Coordinates of C-alpha atoms in Angstrom, one line a residue:
M10 CA 28.6 -15.0 5.1
S11 CA 25.7 -15.3 2.7
T12 CA 22.6 -13.1 3.1
E13 CA 20.8 -16.4 4.1
E14 CA 23.1 -16.7 7.1
K15 CA 22.7 -13.0 8.0
M16 CA 18.9 -13.3 8.0
G17 CA 19.0 -16.4 10.1
S18 CA 21.5 -15.0 12.7
G19 CA 20.3 -11.5 12.9
V20 CA 23.6 -9.9 12.2
R21 CA 24.9 -7.5 9.6
S22 CA 28.5 -8.7 9.4
G23 CA 30.4 -11.9 8.7
T24 CA 31.6 -12.7 12.1
M25 CA 30.5 -12.2 15.5
T26 CA 31.6 -13.4 19.0
T27 CA 29.4 -15.6 21.2
G28 CA 28.9 -12.7 23.6
Q29 CA 27.7 -10.5 20.8
N30 CA 25.4 -13.2 19.6
R31 CA 23.8 -13.2 22.9
L32 CA 23.3 -9.6 22.8
N33 CA 21.7 -9.5 19.3
F34 CA 19.8 -13.0 18.9
K35 CA 16.4 -11.2 19.4
V36 CA 16.7 -8.6 16.8
N37 CA 17.4 -9.4 13.2
Q38 CA 19.4 -6.4 11.7
A39 CA 18.5 -6.9 8.1
A40 CA 14.8 -7.1 8.8
L41 CA 14.8 -4.2 11.2
A42 CA 16.5 -2.0 8.7
Y43 CA 14.0 -3.1 6.0
A44 CA 11.0 -2.6 8.4
M45 CA 11.9 0.9 9.2
T46 CA 10.8 2.1 5.9
T47 CA 7.5 0.4 6.5
L48 CA 7.1 2.2 9.8
G49 CA 7.9 5.6 8.4
A50 CA 5.8 5.1 5.1
S51 CA 2.7 3.6 7.2
M52 CA 2.7 6.7 9.4
I53 CA 2.0 9.1 6.5
N54 CA 0.3 6.9 4.0
N55 CA -2.6 5.9 6.0
I56 CA -3.3 9.5 7.0
F57 CA -3.0 10.8 3.5
S58 CA -5.3 8.2 2.0
F59 CA -7.9 8.4 4.9
Y60 CA -8.1 12.2 5.1
Y61 CA -7.4 13.8 1.6
V62 CA -10.8 13.0 -0.1
K63 CA -12.8 14.4 3.0
L64 CA -10.6 17.4 3.3
F65 CA -10.8 18.6 -0.5
I66 CA -14.5 17.8 -0.7
N67 CA -15.9 18.8 2.5
E68 CA -13.5 21.4 3.8
Y69 CA -11.8 22.9 0.6
K70 CA -15.2 22.7 -1.4
T71 CA -13.4 21.3 -4.4
S72 CA -16.0 20.8 -7.2
E73 CA -16.7 17.3 -8.6
T74 CA -15.4 18.4 -12.1
A75 CA -12.1 19.6 -10.6
F76 CA -11.8 16.6 -8.4
H77 CA -12.4 14.2 -11.4
Q78 CA -9.7 16.1 -13.4
S79 CA -7.2 15.7 -10.8
Q80 CA -8.0 12.0 -10.4
L81 CA -7.6 11.6 -14.0
V82 CA -4.0 13.3 -14.2
F83 CA -3.2 11.5 -11.1
M84 CA -4.4 8.1 -12.4
V85 CA -2.1 8.5 -15.7
W86 CA 0.9 9.7 -13.6
N87 CA 0.3 7.0 -10.9
A88 CA 0.4 4.3 -13.5
L89 CA 3.3 5.5 -15.8
N90 CA 5.8 6.5 -12.9
D91 CA 5.8 3.2 -11.4
P92 CA 7.4 1.1 -14.4
L93 CA 9.7 4.1 -15.3
F94 CA 11.1 4.2 -11.8
G95 CA 11.4 0.5 -11.6
Y96 CA 13.3 0.4 -15.1
L97 CA 15.8 3.2 -13.9
Q98 CA 16.4 1.6 -10.4
D99 CA 17.1 -1.8 -12.1
N100 CA 19.2 -0.5 -15.0
S101 CA 20.4 3.0 -14.2
R102 CA 24.2 3.6 -13.7
M103 CA 23.6 6.3 -11.0
R104 CA 24.1 4.8 -7.6
C105 CA 21.3 6.7 -6.1
C106 CA 18.9 4.8 -8.4
S107 CA 20.7 1.4 -8.8
Q108 CA 21.5 0.7 -4.9
R109 CA 18.1 0.2 -3.0
R110 CA 19.3 1.8 0.2
L111 CA 20.5 4.9 -1.5
S112 CA 17.2 5.5 -3.5
I113 CA 15.4 5.3 0.0
L114 CA 18.2 7.5 1.6
Y115 CA 17.8 10.4 -0.8
G116 CA 14.1 10.0 -1.4
A117 CA 13.0 9.9 2.1
P118 CA 13.1 13.6 3.0
L119 CA 11.3 14.6 -0.2
Y120 CA 8.6 12.0 0.3
S121 CA 7.9 13.1 3.9
L122 CA 7.9 16.7 2.8
S123 CA 5.4 16.0 0.0
F124 CA 3.0 14.4 2.5
L125 CA 2.6 17.8 4.0
L126 CA 1.3 19.4 0.7
P127 CA -2.4 18.8 1.2
W128 CA -2.9 20.0 4.7
F129 CA -1.7 23.7 4.0
P130 CA -4.2 25.6 1.7
W131 CA -2.6 27.9 -0.7
R132 CA -5.3 30.4 0.1
S133 CA -8.8 30.7 1.6
Y134 CA -10.7 28.7 -0.9
Y135 CA -14.1 29.4 -2.0
P136 CA -16.7 26.6 -3.2
G137 CA -15.6 25.4 -6.8
D138 CA -12.3 27.2 -6.4
W139 CA -10.0 26.2 -9.4
L140 CA -7.0 26.5 -7.3
S141 CA -8.1 23.9 -4.9
G142 CA -8.5 21.6 -7.9
L143 CA -4.9 22.5 -8.9
H144 CA -3.7 22.1 -5.2
L145 CA -5.2 18.6 -5.3
M146 CA -3.5 17.5 -8.4
V147 CA -0.1 18.7 -7.4
A148 CA -0.4 17.0 -4.0
L149 CA -1.6 13.7 -5.4
C150 CA 1.2 13.6 -8.2
A151 CA 4.1 14.7 -5.9
F152 CA 3.2 12.3 -3.1
D153 CA 2.8 9.4 -5.3
G154 CA 5.9 10.1 -7.4
L155 CA 8.1 10.2 -4.2
L156 CA 6.2 7.3 -2.6
T157 CA 6.8 5.1 -5.6
F158 CA 10.4 6.1 -5.8
V159 CA 11.1 5.1 -2.2
L160 CA 8.7 2.1 -1.8
L161 CA 9.8 0.5 -5.2
A162 CA 13.4 0.4 -3.6
Q163 CA 11.9 -1.2 -0.5
C164 CA 9.8 -3.8 -2.5
A165 CA 12.9 -4.6 -4.2
L166 CA 14.7 -5.2 -1.1
F167 CA 12.0 -7.6 0.1
A168 CA 12.8 -9.9 -2.9
E169 CA 16.7 -9.4 -2.8
I170 CA 17.6 -9.6 0.8
S171 CA 16.8 -13.2 0.8
S172 CA 15.3 -15.9 -1.3
N173 CA 14.4 -18.4 1.4
H174 CA 10.6 -18.5 2.3
R175 CA 11.2 -18.4 6.2
N176 CA 13.4 -15.4 5.7
R177 CA 10.8 -13.5 3.7
I178 CA 8.1 -14.6 6.3
R179 CA 10.6 -12.8 8.9
L180 CA 10.5 -9.7 6.9
V181 CA 6.7 -9.8 6.8
Q182 CA 6.6 -10.3 10.5
Y183 CA 8.9 -7.2 11.1
G184 CA 7.1 -5.3 8.4
Q185 CA 3.6 -5.9 10.2
V186 CA 4.9 -4.9 13.5
A187 CA 6.3 -1.7 11.9
S188 CA 3.1 -1.2 10.2
L189 CA 1.2 -1.6 13.3
M190 CA 3.1 0.9 15.1
G191 CA 3.0 3.3 12.0
S192 CA -0.7 2.8 11.7
S193 CA -1.3 4.2 15.2
S194 CA -0.8 7.5 13.6
I195 CA -4.4 7.4 12.4
L196 CA -5.9 6.8 15.9
F197 CA -3.8 9.5 17.5
C198 CA -4.5 11.9 14.8
G199 CA -8.4 11.3 15.0
V200 CA -8.3 11.7 18.8
L201 CA -6.0 14.9 19.0
S202 CA -7.8 16.5 16.0
R203 CA -11.4 15.3 16.7
N204 CA -11.4 13.6 13.2
M205 CA -10.0 16.9 11.7
E206 CA -12.5 19.2 13.3
D207 CA -9.6 21.0 15.0
F208 CA -7.7 21.7 11.9
A209 CA -4.8 23.5 13.6
A210 CA -4.1 20.5 15.8
F211 CA -4.3 18.3 12.6
Q212 CA -1.8 20.4 10.8
A213 CA 0.7 20.4 13.7
F214 CA 0.3 16.6 14.2
S215 CA 1.0 16.1 10.4
V216 CA 4.4 18.1 10.5
L217 CA 5.5 15.8 13.6
V218 CA 4.4 12.6 11.7
A219 CA 6.4 13.8 8.5
V220 CA 9.5 14.4 10.8
L221 CA 9.2 11.0 12.4
S222 CA 8.6 9.3 9.3
C223 CA 11.7 10.7 7.6
C224 CA 14.0 9.7 10.4
C225 CA 12.6 6.1 10.2
M226 CA 13.2 5.8 6.5
L227 CA 16.7 7.3 6.8
Y228 CA 17.6 4.4 9.1
T229 CA 16.8 2.1 6.3
G230 CA 18.9 4.2 3.8
F231 CA 21.9 4.0 6.2
Y232 CA 21.7 0.3 7.3
S233 CA 19.8 -2.0 4.8
Q234 CA 21.6 -4.1 2.3
S235 CA 20.6 -6.1 -0.9
R236 CA 22.4 -9.1 -2.1
Y237 CA 23.0 -7.4 -5.4
D238 CA 24.0 -3.8 -4.0
Y239 CA 27.9 -4.6 -4.8
K240 CA 27.5 -7.1 -7.4
G241 CA 30.4 -6.7 -9.9
C242 CA 32.4 -4.5 -7.6
S243 CA 34.6 -7.0 -6.1
P244 CA 38.3 -6.8 -6.4
G245 CA 39.5 -7.4 -9.9
E246 CA 36.2 -6.7 -11.5
A247 CA 34.4 -3.9 -13.1
C248 CA 31.7 -2.0 -10.9
I249 CA 28.1 -1.9 -11.7
D250 CA 28.4 1.5 -13.5
D251 CA 30.7 -0.2 -16.3
Q252 CA 28.6 -3.5 -16.5
T253 CA 25.1 -1.9 -16.7
P254 CA 24.1 -1.5 -20.4
P255 CA 22.8 2.1 -21.3
V256 CA 19.3 2.9 -20.7
S257 CA 17.2 2.5 -23.8
F258 CA 13.6 2.3 -24.8
A259 CA 14.2 -0.9 -26.7
M260 CA 15.5 -2.6 -23.5
L261 CA 12.5 -1.2 -21.5
R262 CA 10.1 -2.8 -24.1
T263 CA 11.9 -6.2 -24.1
L264 CA 12.0 -6.4 -20.4
M265 CA 8.4 -5.2 -20.0
W266 CA 7.2 -7.8 -22.5
Q267 CA 9.1 -10.6 -20.6
I268 CA 7.3 -9.7 -17.5
L269 CA 3.8 -9.3 -19.1
T270 CA 3.9 -12.6 -20.7
N271 CA 4.2 -14.4 -17.4
G272 CA 0.9 -16.1 -16.8
D273 CA 1.1 -16.0 -13.1
F274 CA 2.1 -12.4 -13.1
Q275 CA -1.1 -11.7 -15.4
L276 CA -3.2 -13.3 -12.8
F277 CA -1.8 -11.7 -9.8
V278 CA -2.0 -8.0 -11.4
T279 CA -5.7 -8.6 -12.2
M280 CA -6.5 -9.9 -8.7
N281 CA -4.3 -7.1 -7.2
F282 CA -6.1 -4.3 -9.2
F283 CA -9.4 -5.2 -7.5
Q284 CA -7.7 -5.2 -4.1
V285 CA -6.2 -1.7 -4.7
F286 CA -9.6 -0.6 -5.7
M287 CA -11.1 -2.0 -2.6
L288 CA -8.5 -0.4 -0.4
A289 CA -9.0 3.1 -1.9
F290 CA -12.8 2.5 -1.7
L291 CA -12.7 1.8 2.1
N292 CA -9.8 4.3 2.9
N293 CA -11.6 7.1 1.3
F294 CA -15.2 6.6 2.1
T295 CA -15.3 4.6 5.3
M296 CA -15.6 7.9 7.3
I297 CA -18.1 9.2 5.0
F298 CA -20.4 6.0 5.2
T299 CA -20.1 5.8 8.9
E300 CA -21.1 9.4 9.5
Q301 CA -24.1 9.1 7.2
L302 CA -25.3 5.5 8.1
I303 CA -24.6 5.4 11.8
P304 CA -26.2 8.0 14.0
A305 CA -24.1 9.9 16.4
N306 CA -26.2 8.9 19.4
V307 CA -25.3 5.2 18.4
L308 CA -21.5 5.7 17.9
P309 CA -20.2 9.0 19.5
P310 CA -17.1 10.6 18.0
L311 CA -14.7 9.0 20.2
A312 CA -16.0 5.4 19.3
K313 CA -15.8 6.3 15.7
S314 CA -12.0 7.3 16.1
L315 CA -11.4 4.1 17.8
M316 CA -13.2 2.2 14.9
Y317 CA -11.1 4.1 12.3
G318 CA -8.0 3.5 14.2
A319 CA -8.8 -0.2 14.7
G320 CA -9.2 -0.5 10.9
F321 CA -5.6 0.4 10.3
I322 CA -4.1 -1.1 13.3
C323 CA -5.7 -4.5 13.6
P324 CA -4.7 -5.7 10.1
Q325 CA -1.2 -6.0 11.3
L326 CA -2.3 -7.8 14.4
L327 CA -4.1 -10.3 12.2
V328 CA -1.0 -11.0 10.0
L329 CA 1.2 -11.6 12.9
S330 CA -1.3 -14.0 14.5
C331 CA -1.4 -16.0 11.2
Q332 CA 2.4 -16.7 10.8
R333 CA 2.0 -20.4 11.7
L334 CA -0.6 -20.6 8.9
L335 CA 1.8 -19.0 6.4
H336 CA 4.4 -21.7 7.1
D337 CA 1.8 -24.5 7.2
I338 CA -0.7 -23.7 4.2
G339 CA 1.1 -20.9 2.3
Y340 CA 0.0 -17.5 1.3
Y341 CA -2.0 -18.9 -1.7
R342 CA -4.6 -20.5 0.3
I343 CA -4.8 -17.8 2.9
I344 CA -5.5 -15.2 0.3
L345 CA -8.1 -17.3 -1.5
Y346 CA -10.0 -17.9 1.8
T347 CA -10.1 -14.3 2.7
F348 CA -12.0 -13.7 -0.6
Y349 CA -14.4 -16.3 0.4
L350 CA -14.8 -14.8 3.8
E351 CA -15.3 -11.2 2.6
A352 CA -18.0 -12.3 0.0
G353 CA -19.8 -14.1 2.5
L354 CA -19.9 -11.5 5.2
A355 CA -21.1 -8.9 2.6
A356 CA -23.9 -11.1 1.6
L357 CA -24.9 -11.5 5.3
V358 CA -25.0 -7.9 6.1
L359 CA -26.9 -7.1 2.8
V360 CA -29.5 -9.6 4.1
L361 CA -29.7 -8.2 7.6
G362 CA -30.3 -4.6 6.3
P363 CA -28.9 -1.2 7.3
Q364 CA -30.8 -0.9 10.6
H365 CA -28.5 -3.0 12.3
Y366 CA -26.0 -0.3 13.2
Y367 CA -23.6 -2.2 15.4
V368 CA -23.3 -5.0 12.7
L369 CA -22.7 -2.6 10.0
A370 CA -19.9 -0.6 12.0
F371 CA -18.4 -4.1 12.8
F372 CA -18.5 -5.1 9.2
L373 CA -17.1 -1.8 7.8
T374 CA -14.1 -2.2 10.3
F375 CA -13.6 -6.0 9.8
T376 CA -13.8 -5.6 6.1
M377 CA -10.9 -3.0 6.3
V378 CA -8.9 -5.2 8.5
L379 CA -9.4 -8.2 6.3
I380 CA -8.6 -6.4 3.1
Q381 CA -5.5 -4.6 4.4
A382 CA -4.3 -7.9 6.1
C383 CA -4.7 -9.8 2.8
F384 CA -2.8 -7.0 0.9
S385 CA 0.1 -7.1 3.3
L386 CA 0.8 -10.6 2.1
F387 CA 1.1 -9.7 -1.5
G388 CA 4.8 -9.2 -1.5
L389 CA 5.1 -12.8 -1.2
P390 CA 3.7 -13.9 -4.5
L391 CA 5.5 -11.0 -6.3
A392 CA 8.8 -12.1 -4.7
D393 CA 8.1 -15.7 -6.1
I394 CA 7.4 -14.3 -9.5
I395 CA 10.5 -12.3 -9.5
D396 CA 12.3 -15.6 -8.5
A397 CA 10.6 -17.4 -11.4
D398 CA 11.5 -14.6 -13.9
L399 CA 15.3 -14.7 -12.7
L400 CA 15.4 -18.4 -13.4
R401 CA 13.3 -18.4 -16.7
H402 CA 15.5 -15.7 -18.4
K403 CA 18.7 -16.5 -16.6
R404 CA 19.3 -13.1 -15.5
S405 CA 22.5 -12.1 -13.5
S406 CA 20.3 -10.1 -11.1
P407 CA 16.5 -9.9 -10.6
L408 CA 14.2 -7.3 -12.2
S409 CA 12.7 -6.6 -8.7
S410 CA 11.8 -2.9 -9.0
M411 CA 10.5 -3.6 -12.6
V412 CA 8.2 -6.3 -11.5
F413 CA 6.9 -4.2 -8.7
G414 CA 6.6 -1.2 -11.1
T415 CA 5.0 -3.1 -13.8
N416 CA 2.3 -4.5 -11.3
A417 CA 1.8 -1.0 -10.2
L418 CA 1.2 0.2 -13.8
F419 CA -1.9 -1.7 -14.1
T420 CA -3.1 -1.8 -10.3
K421 CA -2.6 1.9 -9.3
P422 CA -5.4 3.3 -11.5
G423 CA -7.7 1.6 -9.0
Q424 CA -6.6 4.2 -6.4
S425 CA -8.3 7.0 -8.7
L426 CA -11.2 4.9 -10.2
A427 CA -12.6 4.1 -6.7
P428 CA -13.1 7.7 -5.6
M429 CA -14.3 8.9 -9.0
M430 CA -16.8 6.3 -9.4
V431 CA -18.1 6.4 -5.8
L432 CA -18.3 10.2 -5.7
S433 CA -20.2 10.2 -9.0
I434 CA -22.7 7.8 -7.8
L435 CA -23.3 9.6 -4.5
N436 CA -23.6 13.0 -6.2
Q437 CA -26.2 11.6 -8.6
F438 CA -28.3 10.8 -5.4
G439 CA -27.8 14.2 -3.8
Y440 CA -24.7 13.8 -1.7
E441 CA -23.4 17.4 -2.5
R442 CA -27.0 18.7 -1.5
R443 CA -27.5 16.4 1.7
K444 CA -27.7 19.4 4.1
D445 CA -30.8 20.9 2.4
A446 CA -32.3 17.6 1.2
A447 CA -35.7 16.3 2.1
E448 CA -35.9 13.4 4.3
A449 CA -37.1 11.2 1.6
D450 CA -34.0 12.2 -0.5
L451 CA -31.8 11.7 2.3
Q452 CA -33.2 8.2 2.9
L453 CA -32.6 7.4 -0.7
L454 CA -28.9 8.7 -0.3
H455 CA -28.4 6.4 2.7
S456 CA -29.9 3.5 0.9
V457 CA -27.4 4.0 -2.1
M458 CA -24.7 4.1 0.4
F459 CA -25.6 0.9 2.2
Y460 CA -25.9 -1.0 -1.0
L461 CA -22.4 0.2 -2.1
V462 CA -21.0 -0.8 1.4
C463 CA -22.3 -4.5 0.6
L464 CA -22.2 -5.1 -3.0
V465 CA -19.0 -3.7 -3.9
P466 CA -17.0 -5.9 -1.6
M467 CA -19.2 -8.9 -2.4
C468 CA -18.8 -8.7 -6.1
V469 CA -15.2 -7.8 -6.1
A470 CA -14.2 -10.6 -3.8
T471 CA -16.0 -13.0 -5.8
V472 CA -14.1 -11.9 -9.1
Q473 CA -10.8 -12.1 -7.2
A474 CA -11.6 -15.5 -6.0
L475 CA -12.3 -16.7 -9.7
V476 CA -9.1 -15.3 -10.8
W477 CA -6.8 -16.4 -8.0
R478 CA -7.9 -19.9 -8.4
R479 CA -5.9 -20.1 -11.5
Y480 CA -2.5 -19.0 -9.9
S481 CA 0.0 -21.7 -10.1
I482 CA 2.8 -20.9 -7.4
R483 CA 1.1 -22.5 -4.6
N484 CA 3.6 -24.3 -2.6
S485 CA 6.7 -22.0 -2.2
H486 CA 6.2 -22.4 1.5
T487 CA 7.4 -26.0 1.2
V488 CA 10.6 -25.1 -0.5
D489 CA 13.5 -24.2 1.8
T490 CA 15.5 -22.2 -1.0
K491 CA 14.8 -21.8 -4.7
Y492 CA 18.2 -20.8 -5.7
I493 CA 21.6 -20.3 -3.9
D494 CA 22.2 -16.7 -2.6
S495 CA 25.5 -15.5 -3.7

């Protein structure tokens, strides 16, 4: 049975009795195994990205210089490790790298363990302690390196489980349900630790989440399959270890050039860079902006915890509710309309002003939801780009990990640039000295924050819309299958 048939019937093996089909028709096993990594990763990724900036700046008192140094090192490492891991996973002779499920199986425990690095200080830090800066650098690089190794393999699975658009939509559906469940970790973490005020409770919860996430990703490692896992290993043929050419810099350069000269890939990467920038901007600073711009008597701590939780949970509900639209008009138009909506809402809030607290709270939450929901669809255009690359260069198997990794080479720097740029702007207007600042200085700081909240999304969405309008793969949702799965 082909992978297309597996995805359609929801079974892992080739034959199944009628009774077994009645038992399993509601659960697609291939999609479930794929989505378990999404569940585990979303549990820890959201907590990490949402809390680490506040922890190191407000609790560990890391200096701005050390923070920027750590982010610069992280930015370089973050960009380079993706294409390197992608090349290894697509071309390595070691099965722990070349088989997607084994990459997840062996990488998941280390990935979950690296999540715990930031939450346990190496000593009692004093303000400006150099060790807290080193701690931040190690935590960022270790977590991102292992995240990359595991999630690149999962991204490759998305493109390789099936080439059928409907089956890929099914993977998106299962992934969004898993992400919805995993994103609830933000809500529970905020409520149980009172938004990290009870740090011991926060640490205990982070350990529990790390264990659960590891177990989820191990399920993928044991049960997921790619169409290309056993390519070349059928009876009478040489195994992949014998067929794969040796890893070399010349081959890496050639493959990278072939990917980079794809016009649609260039447009997607440009648009995606700004999306990653916006995600980092909102994940890292929504809590800070909310605490400074919305008084506690307007939004109490519990309401703010629910607001933060909604920002991570509602994107999945939005994507799940738009499945019919994905089938009818395709991801291209949905992504484009999202940029229009984002820019329009930002302009409206800018006109209304900062004194409308509930409008501001809604805008911050809705923008987080909109940007994350849109980002959740980006696997679809990348999968189409991988399909086009496979046909264009007549490859025997797709360069799935390399395409995802090369995309990350140019987009991941946005994760570091956003906190560096925003923190520099805020400190220029007295954020570090806000507790001792005069009322006039505090009002100026709040005005700068408000303009950042409005102008950054408005300008970024406008640029993204202009770039995305030139993307040419617009009708893959109307094509049942682009090539035959074998």
